[in-house]
Coordinates of C-alpha atoms in Angstrom, one line a residue:
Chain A
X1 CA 75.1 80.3 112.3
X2 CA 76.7 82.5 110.2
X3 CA 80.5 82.0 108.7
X4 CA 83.2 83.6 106.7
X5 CA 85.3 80.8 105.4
X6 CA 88.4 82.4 103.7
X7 CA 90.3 80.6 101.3
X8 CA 92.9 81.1 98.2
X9 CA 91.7 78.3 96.8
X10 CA 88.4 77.3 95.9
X11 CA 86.8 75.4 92.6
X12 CA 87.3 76.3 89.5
X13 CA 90.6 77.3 91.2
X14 CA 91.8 73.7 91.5
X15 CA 95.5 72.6 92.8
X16 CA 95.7 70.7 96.1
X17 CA 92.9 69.4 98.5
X18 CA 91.8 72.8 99.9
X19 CA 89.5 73.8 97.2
X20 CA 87.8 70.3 97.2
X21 CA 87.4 70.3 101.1
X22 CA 86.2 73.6 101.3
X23 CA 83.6 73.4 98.9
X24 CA 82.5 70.0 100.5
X25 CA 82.4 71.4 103.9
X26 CA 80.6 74.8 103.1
X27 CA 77.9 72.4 100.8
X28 CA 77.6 70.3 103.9
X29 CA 77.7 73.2 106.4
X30 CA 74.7 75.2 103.9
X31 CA 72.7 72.1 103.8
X32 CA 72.1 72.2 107.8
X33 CA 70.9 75.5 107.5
X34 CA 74.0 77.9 108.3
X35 CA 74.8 80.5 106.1
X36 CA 78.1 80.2 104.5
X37 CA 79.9 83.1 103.2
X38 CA 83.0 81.9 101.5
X39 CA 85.7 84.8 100.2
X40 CA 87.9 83.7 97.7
X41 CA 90.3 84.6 95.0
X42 CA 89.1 85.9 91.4
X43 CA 89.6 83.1 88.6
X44 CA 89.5 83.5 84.9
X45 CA 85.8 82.8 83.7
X46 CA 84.3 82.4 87.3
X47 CA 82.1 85.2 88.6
X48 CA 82.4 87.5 91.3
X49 CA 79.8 86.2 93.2
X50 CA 77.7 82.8 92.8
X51 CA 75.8 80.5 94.9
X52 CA 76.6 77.2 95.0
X53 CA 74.3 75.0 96.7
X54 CA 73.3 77.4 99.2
X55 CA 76.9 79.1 99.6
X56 CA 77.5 82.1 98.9
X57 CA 81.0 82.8 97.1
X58 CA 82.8 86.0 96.9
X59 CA 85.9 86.2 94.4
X60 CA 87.7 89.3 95.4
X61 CA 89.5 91.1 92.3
X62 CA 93.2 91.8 93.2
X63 CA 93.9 95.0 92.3
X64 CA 97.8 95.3 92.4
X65 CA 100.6 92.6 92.3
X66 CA 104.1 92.8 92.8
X67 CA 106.5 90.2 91.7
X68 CA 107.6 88.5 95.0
X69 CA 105.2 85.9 96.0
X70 CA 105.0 86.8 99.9
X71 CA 104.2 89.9 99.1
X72 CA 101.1 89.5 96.9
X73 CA 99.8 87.0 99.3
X74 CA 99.7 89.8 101.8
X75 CA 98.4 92.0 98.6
X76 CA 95.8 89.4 98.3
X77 CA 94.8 89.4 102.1
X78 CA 94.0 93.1 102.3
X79 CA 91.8 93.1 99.5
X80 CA 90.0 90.0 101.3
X81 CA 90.0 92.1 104.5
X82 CA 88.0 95.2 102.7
X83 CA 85.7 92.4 101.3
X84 CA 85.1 90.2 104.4
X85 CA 84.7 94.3 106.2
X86 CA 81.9 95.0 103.9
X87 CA 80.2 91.8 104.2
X88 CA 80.2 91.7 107.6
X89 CA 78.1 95.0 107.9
X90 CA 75.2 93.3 105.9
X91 CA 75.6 89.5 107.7
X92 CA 77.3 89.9 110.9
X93 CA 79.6 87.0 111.0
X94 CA 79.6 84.7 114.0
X95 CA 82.6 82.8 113.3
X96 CA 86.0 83.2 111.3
X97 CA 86.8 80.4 109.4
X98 CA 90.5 80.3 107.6
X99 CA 92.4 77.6 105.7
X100 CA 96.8 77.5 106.1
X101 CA 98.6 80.3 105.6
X102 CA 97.7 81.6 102.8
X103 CA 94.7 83.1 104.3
X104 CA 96.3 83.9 107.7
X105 CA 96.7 87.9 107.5
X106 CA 93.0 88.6 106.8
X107 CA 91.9 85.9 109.4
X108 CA 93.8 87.5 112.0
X109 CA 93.1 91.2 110.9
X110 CA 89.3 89.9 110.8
X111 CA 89.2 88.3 114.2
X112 CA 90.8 91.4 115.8
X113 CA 88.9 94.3 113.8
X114 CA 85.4 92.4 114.0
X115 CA 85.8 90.9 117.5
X116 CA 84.8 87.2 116.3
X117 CA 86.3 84.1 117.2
X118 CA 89.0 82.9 114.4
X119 CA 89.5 79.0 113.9
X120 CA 91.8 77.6 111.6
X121 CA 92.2 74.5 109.4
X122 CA 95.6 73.3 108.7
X123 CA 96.1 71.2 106.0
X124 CA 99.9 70.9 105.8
X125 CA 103.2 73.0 107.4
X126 CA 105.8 74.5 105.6
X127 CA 108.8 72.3 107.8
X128 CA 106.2 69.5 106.3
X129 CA 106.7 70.4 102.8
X130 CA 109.6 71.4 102.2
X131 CA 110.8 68.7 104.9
X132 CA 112.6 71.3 106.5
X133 CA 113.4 75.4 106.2
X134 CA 115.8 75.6 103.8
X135 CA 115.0 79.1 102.6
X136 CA 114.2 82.9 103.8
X137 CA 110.4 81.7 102.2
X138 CA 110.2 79.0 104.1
X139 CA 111.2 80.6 107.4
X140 CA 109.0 83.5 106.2
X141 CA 105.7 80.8 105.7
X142 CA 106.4 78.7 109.1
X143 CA 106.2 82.2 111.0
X144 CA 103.6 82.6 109.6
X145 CA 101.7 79.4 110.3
X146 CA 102.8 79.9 114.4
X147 CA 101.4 83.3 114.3
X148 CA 98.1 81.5 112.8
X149 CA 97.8 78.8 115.4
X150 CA 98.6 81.2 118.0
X151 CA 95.4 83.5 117.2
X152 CA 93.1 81.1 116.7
X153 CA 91.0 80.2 119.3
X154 CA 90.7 76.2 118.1
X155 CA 92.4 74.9 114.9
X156 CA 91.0 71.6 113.3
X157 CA 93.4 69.4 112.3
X158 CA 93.1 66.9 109.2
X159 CA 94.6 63.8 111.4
X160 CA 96.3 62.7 114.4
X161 CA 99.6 63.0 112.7
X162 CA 98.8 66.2 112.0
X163 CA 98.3 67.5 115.1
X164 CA 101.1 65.5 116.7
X165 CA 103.6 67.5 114.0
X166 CA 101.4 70.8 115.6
X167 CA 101.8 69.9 119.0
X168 CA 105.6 69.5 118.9
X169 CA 106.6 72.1 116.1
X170 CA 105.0 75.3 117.1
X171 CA 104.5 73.6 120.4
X172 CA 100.4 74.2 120.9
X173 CA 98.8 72.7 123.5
X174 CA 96.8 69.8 122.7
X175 CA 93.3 70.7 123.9
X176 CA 93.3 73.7 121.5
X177 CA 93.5 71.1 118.4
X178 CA 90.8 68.9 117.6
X179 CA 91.2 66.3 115.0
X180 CA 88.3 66.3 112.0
X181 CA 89.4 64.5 109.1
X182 CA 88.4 65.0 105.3
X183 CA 85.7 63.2 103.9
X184 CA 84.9 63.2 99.8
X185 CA 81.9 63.4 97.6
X186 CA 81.3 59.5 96.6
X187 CA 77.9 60.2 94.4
X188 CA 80.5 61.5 91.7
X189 CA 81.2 57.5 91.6
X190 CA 78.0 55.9 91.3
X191 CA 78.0 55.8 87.6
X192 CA 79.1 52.8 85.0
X193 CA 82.0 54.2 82.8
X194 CA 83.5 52.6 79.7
X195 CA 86.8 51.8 80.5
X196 CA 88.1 51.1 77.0
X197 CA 87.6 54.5 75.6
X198 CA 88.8 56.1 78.5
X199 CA 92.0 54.4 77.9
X200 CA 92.0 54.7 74.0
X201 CA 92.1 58.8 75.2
X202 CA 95.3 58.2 76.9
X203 CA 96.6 56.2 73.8
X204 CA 96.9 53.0 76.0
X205 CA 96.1 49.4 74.7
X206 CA 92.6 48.0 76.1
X207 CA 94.5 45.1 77.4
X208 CA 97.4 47.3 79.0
X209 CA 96.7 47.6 83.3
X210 CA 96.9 51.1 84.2
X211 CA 99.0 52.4 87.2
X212 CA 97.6 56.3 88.5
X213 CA 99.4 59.2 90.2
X214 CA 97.1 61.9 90.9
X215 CA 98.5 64.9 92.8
X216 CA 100.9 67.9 92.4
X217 CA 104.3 67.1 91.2
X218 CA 106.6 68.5 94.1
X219 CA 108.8 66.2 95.9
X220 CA 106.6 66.0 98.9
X221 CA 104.5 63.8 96.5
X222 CA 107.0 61.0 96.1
X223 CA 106.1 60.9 92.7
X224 CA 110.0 60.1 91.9
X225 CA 110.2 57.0 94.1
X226 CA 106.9 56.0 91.6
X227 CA 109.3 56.7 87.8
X228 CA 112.3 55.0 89.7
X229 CA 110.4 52.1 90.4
X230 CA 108.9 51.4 87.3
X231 CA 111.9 49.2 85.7
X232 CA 111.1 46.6 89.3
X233 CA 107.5 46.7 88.4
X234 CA 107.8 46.2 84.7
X235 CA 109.8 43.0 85.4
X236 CA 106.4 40.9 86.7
X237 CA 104.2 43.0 84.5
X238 CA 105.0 44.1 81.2
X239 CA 101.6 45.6 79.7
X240 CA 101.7 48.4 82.3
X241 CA 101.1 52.1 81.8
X242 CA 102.0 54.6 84.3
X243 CA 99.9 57.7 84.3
X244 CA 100.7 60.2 86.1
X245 CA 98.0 63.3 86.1
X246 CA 98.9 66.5 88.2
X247 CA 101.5 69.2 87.1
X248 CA 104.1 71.3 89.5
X249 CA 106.8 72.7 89.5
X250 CA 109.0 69.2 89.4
X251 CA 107.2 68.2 86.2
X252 CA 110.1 68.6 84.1
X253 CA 112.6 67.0 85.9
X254 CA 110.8 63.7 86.5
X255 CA 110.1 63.7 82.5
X256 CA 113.6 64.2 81.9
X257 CA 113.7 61.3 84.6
X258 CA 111.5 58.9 82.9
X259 CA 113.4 59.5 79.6
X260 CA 116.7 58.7 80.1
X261 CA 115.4 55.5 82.4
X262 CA 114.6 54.7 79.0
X263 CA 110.8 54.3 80.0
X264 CA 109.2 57.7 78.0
X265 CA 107.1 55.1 76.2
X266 CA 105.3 53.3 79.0
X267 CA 104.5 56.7 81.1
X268 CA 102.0 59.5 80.5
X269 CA 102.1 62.7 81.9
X270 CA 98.5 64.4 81.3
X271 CA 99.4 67.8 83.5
X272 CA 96.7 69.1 85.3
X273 CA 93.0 67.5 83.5
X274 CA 89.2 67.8 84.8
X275 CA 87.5 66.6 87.6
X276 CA 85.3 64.9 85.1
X277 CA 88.5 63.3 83.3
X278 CA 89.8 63.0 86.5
X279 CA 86.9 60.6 87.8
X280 CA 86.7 58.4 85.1
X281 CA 90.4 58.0 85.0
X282 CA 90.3 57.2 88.5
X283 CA 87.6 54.0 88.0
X284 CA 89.7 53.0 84.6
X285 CA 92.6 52.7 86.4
X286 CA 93.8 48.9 88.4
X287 CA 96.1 50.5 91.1
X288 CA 96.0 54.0 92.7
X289 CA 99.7 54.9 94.2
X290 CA 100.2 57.2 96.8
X291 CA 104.1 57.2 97.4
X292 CA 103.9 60.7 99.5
X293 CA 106.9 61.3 101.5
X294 CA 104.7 63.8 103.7
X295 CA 101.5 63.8 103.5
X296 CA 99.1 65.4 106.5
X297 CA 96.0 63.5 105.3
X298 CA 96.3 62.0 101.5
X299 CA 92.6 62.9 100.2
X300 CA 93.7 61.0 97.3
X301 CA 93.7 58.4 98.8
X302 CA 90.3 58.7 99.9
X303 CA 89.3 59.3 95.9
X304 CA 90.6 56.0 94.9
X305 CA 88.9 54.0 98.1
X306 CA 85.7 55.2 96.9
X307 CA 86.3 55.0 93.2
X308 CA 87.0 51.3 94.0
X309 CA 90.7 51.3 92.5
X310 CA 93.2 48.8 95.1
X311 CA 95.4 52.1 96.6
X312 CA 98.7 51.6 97.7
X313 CA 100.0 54.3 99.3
X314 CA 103.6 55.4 101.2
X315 CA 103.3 54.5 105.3
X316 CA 103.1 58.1 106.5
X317 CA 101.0 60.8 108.0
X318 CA 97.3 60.4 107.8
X319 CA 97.7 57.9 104.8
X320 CA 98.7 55.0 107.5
X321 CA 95.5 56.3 109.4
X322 CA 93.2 56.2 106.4
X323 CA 94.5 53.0 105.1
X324 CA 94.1 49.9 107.0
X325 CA 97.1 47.4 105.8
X326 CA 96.6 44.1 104.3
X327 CA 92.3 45.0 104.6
X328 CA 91.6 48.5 103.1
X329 CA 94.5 48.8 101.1
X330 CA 98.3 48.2 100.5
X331 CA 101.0 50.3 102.5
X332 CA 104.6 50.7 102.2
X333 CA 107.7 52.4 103.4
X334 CA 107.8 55.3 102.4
X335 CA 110.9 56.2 100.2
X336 CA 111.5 52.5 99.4
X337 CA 111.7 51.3 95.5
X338 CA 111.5 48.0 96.4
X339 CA 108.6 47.9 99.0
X340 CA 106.8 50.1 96.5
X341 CA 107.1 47.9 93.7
X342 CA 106.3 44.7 95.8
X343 CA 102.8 46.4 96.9
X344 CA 101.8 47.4 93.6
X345 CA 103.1 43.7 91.8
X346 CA 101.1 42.4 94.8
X347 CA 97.8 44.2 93.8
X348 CA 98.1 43.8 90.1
X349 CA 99.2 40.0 90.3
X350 CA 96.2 38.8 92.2
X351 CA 92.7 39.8 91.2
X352 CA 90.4 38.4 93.9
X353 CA 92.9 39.9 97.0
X354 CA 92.5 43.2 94.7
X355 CA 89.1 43.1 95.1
X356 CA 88.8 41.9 98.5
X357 CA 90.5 45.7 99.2
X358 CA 88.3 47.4 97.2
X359 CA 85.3 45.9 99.0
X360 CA 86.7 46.3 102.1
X361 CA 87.5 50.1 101.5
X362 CA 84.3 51.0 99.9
X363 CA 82.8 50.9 103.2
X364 CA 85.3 51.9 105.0
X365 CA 84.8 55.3 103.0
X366 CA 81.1 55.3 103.1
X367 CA 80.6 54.7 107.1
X368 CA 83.8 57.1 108.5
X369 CA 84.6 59.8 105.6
X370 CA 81.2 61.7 105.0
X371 CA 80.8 65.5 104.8
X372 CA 77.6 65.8 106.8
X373 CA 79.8 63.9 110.0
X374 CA 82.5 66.5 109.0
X375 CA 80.0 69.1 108.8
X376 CA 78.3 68.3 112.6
X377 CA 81.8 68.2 114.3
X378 CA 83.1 71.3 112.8
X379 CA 79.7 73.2 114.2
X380 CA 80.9 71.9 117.6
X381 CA 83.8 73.6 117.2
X382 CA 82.2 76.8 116.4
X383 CA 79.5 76.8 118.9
X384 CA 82.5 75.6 121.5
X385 CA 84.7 78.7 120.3
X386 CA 81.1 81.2 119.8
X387 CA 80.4 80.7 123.9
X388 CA 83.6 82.4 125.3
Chain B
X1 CA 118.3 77.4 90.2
X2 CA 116.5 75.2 92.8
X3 CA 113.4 75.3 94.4
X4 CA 113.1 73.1 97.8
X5 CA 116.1 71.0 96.7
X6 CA 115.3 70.5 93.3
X7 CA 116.2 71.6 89.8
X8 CA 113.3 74.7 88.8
X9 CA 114.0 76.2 85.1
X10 CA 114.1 79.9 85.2
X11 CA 111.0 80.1 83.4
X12 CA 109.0 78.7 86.4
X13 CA 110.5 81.5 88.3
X14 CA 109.7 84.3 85.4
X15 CA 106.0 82.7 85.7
X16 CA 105.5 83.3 89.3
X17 CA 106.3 86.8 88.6
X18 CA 104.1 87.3 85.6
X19 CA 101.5 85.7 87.9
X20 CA 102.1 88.0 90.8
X21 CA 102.1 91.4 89.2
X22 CA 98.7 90.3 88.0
X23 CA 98.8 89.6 84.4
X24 CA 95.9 87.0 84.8
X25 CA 93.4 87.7 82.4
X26 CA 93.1 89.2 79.3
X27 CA 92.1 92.8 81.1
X28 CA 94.6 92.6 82.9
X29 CA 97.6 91.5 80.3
X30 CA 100.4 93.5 79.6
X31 CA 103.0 94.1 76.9
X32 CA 106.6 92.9 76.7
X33 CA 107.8 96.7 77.6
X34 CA 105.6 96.5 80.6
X35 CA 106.6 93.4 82.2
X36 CA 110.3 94.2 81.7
X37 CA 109.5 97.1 84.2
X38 CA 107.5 95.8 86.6
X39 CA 110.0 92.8 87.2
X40 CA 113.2 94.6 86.5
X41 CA 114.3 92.4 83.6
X42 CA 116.0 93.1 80.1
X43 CA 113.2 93.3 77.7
X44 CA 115.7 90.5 76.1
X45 CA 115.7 88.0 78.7
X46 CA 111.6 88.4 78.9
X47 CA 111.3 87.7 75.5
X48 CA 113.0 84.2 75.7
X49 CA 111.2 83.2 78.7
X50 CA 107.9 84.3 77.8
X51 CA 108.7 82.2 74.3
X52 CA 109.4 79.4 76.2
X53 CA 106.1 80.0 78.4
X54 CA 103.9 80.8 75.5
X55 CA 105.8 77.1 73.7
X56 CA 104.2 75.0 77.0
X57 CA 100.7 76.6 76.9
X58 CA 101.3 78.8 80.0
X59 CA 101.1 82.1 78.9
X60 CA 99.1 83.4 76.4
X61 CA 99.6 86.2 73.6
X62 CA 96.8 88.7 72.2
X63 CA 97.6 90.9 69.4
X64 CA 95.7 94.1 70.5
X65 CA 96.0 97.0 67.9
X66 CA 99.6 95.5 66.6
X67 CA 100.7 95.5 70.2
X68 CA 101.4 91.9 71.5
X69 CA 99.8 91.4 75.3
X70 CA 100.9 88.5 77.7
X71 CA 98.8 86.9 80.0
X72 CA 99.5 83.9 82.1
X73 CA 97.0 80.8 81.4
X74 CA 94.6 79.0 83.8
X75 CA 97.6 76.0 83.2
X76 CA 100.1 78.4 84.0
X77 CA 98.1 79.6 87.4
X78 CA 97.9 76.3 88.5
X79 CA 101.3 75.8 87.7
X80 CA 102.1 78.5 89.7
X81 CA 100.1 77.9 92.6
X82 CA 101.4 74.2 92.7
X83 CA 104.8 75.9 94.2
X84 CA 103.5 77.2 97.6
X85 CA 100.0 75.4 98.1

């Protein structure tokens, strides 16, 4: 089979989860033998065309901007369109393959203009986000996201939370959305790291536990419920750090947060740092929180099961289907500084329960979250989508 | 100014812009004069911003010919994608 997966974001162009599931999915996807085709954004350093495993990638050169942000995604979409148009002469696509909003426009323009079937991947909704529409943008971006579940024949959703927030907001019928969820690459784990010089890079003591954030910093995260619940978690252990990797556009404010909590000193904020960093962070680190306050699937989560770090992550979304209380991990309510605190004073305070979790969620990761099962149901969808 | 209910410095703001009219690369940079155009902005004002920017590693200046070129950084793209992913 052939497909055009369409994407604004995909490695090196890092931020959320998108990038990292499309490149595990097309890599999967290759490796059964269909051709993958994915069309991307240009990226400072990274060519305009490379293979990657058997996936061919196309970064499409934008040739005007303009300073409003809508209107330089649709900029970005037409110069997709004249790409994906031209590709599509030499390949013949079977299948349309897009990935949120961002991508929408050329999907669309693509199915129509090409006569292939369009299915879309939703990985989070504006009203999710920005937990609510509070602005013209926002009301702009949810229009958007109807008009892209409306066009597509099937759209894959991340989890069942997910497609119950589909189902009710832009009020889809349920057999058009079939739940697939994300899976991660564990190999990257399979090494022996030395933990002391990891933490000697972040300027923390080799006896000092380390607590991890990973993700953007924009509210959605919860990272703020994390800072304001540092002073109960420093009260049953002192030789904490909190590190907190991702930047966004809240990075400032939750600094100016952590300093006048008094607590500059015990938290590091490492903005955005490799995948490589990232990793051996990850297995250095003794708890992995996850305090979203929306969160659609929490792939992070996922990072830190298989990185065999104890995660204890907010009650919400796909995290409470990922996370199996009390046996795969540690949830909490979301929003809640003292629930928080208790799970990750729980974790650090006893050792063997820790690692009891780990164990547990190790395997967890390894039998349900693998791209090749991803890979086999998302053919399904496009051979169910191809026959009409 | 706020942003989804919270605080955003104007500079974030400038950012987006410098990042949407393309200034992404070195090729594609652009001088002080040419960014106050494109984004309708007292050369002034874009100064102080892009100071601020340049202070937190997320644009970047290139002295071309005794002309001073702007570019936003891969941090700064990432910062600026962070908004709306």
């Amino acid at each position: 089979m052939r497909i055009c997966m369409l994407t604004w974001e995909f490695p090196p162009r890092i931020v959320g989860g998108i990038a990292r599931h499309c490149l595990g999915l097309s890599k999967a996807l290759a490796k059964n033998n269909h051709e993958v085709h994915v069309v991307t954004l240009e990226f400072p350093g990274a060519p305009a065309f490379e293979d990657i495993e058997g996936v061919k990638v196309h970064r499409v050169r934008i040739e005007l901007g303009h300073p409003n942000f809508i209107t330089w995604t649709f900029i970005f979409n037409h110069f997709m369109e004249k790409l994906v148009a031209v590709l599509n002469r030499n390949f013949e696509f079977n299948v349309i393959h897009i990935h949120d909003w961002l991508t929408a426009p050329v999907g669309i323009a693509s199915k129509h203009y090409l006569n292939k079937p369009l299915v879309s991947t939703v990985h989070s909704t504006e009203v999710g986000r920005a937990q609510g529409l509070h602005s013209p943008d926002s009301f702009l971006i949810d229009g958007l996201e109807w008009w892209m579940t409306y066009e597509a024949e099937k759209i894959i959703s991340c989890s069942g939370s997910m497609k119950w927030e589909l189902e009710h907001h832009f009020h889809l019928p349920s057999e058009k959305i079939i739940v697939i969820p994300n899976a991660i690459e564990t190999s990257k784990y399979e090494r022996r790291i030395d933990r002391e010089a990891v933490k000697r890079r972040y300027g923390i003591a080799p006896y000092e536990k380390i607590v991890l954030f990973i993700g953007r910093l924009v509210p959605q995260k919860g990272v703020e419920y994390l800072v304001k619940a540092i002073p109960l978690i420093l009260q049953q252990h002192r030789d904490v750090k909190f590190v907190i990797a991702g930047d966004g556009w809240s990075k400032n404010y939750l600094e100016d947060m952590a300093r006048s909590a008094g607590f500059a000193d015990k938290v590091r904020f490492l903005g955005f740092i490799s995948d490589s960093e990232l990793t051996e962070l990850t297995m250095s680190s003794d708890v992995l929180v996850v305090p979203s306050v929306y969160e659609p699937f929490g792939i992070v989560a996922l990072e830190g099961m298989a990185a065999g770090v104890p995660v204890v992550a907010a009650s919400v979304g796909g995290l409470s289907e990922i996370i199996e209380h009390d046996r795969t991990g540690v949830l909490v309510y979301p929003k809640n500084l003292e629930s928080l605190a208790w799970g990750v004073n729980r974790v650090l305070s006893d050792p063997g329960y820790s690692n009891w979790l780990v164990q547990n969620a190790k395997r967890k990761v390894q039998e349900v979250y693998s791209w090749e099962a991803v890979a086999r149901r998302t053919i399904e969808v496009y051979e169910n989508v191809c026959k009409r | 100014m706020s942003f989804r209910g919270q605080p955003l410095p104007d500079e974030y703001y400038f950012l987006c812009m410098l990042h949407n009219i393309g200034a992404t690369s070195s090729d594609k940079s652009l001088t002080l004069e040419e960014i106050s155009r494109r984004i309708a902005m007292e050369p002034g004002k874009v100064m102080e911003k892009l100071e601020r920017l340049i202070e937190e590693d997320y644009v970047d200046v290139n002295d071309c010919g005794g002309i001073k070129r702007y570019q936003v950084t891969v941090k700064g793209i990432m910062k600026v994608m962070s908004m709306y992913s």
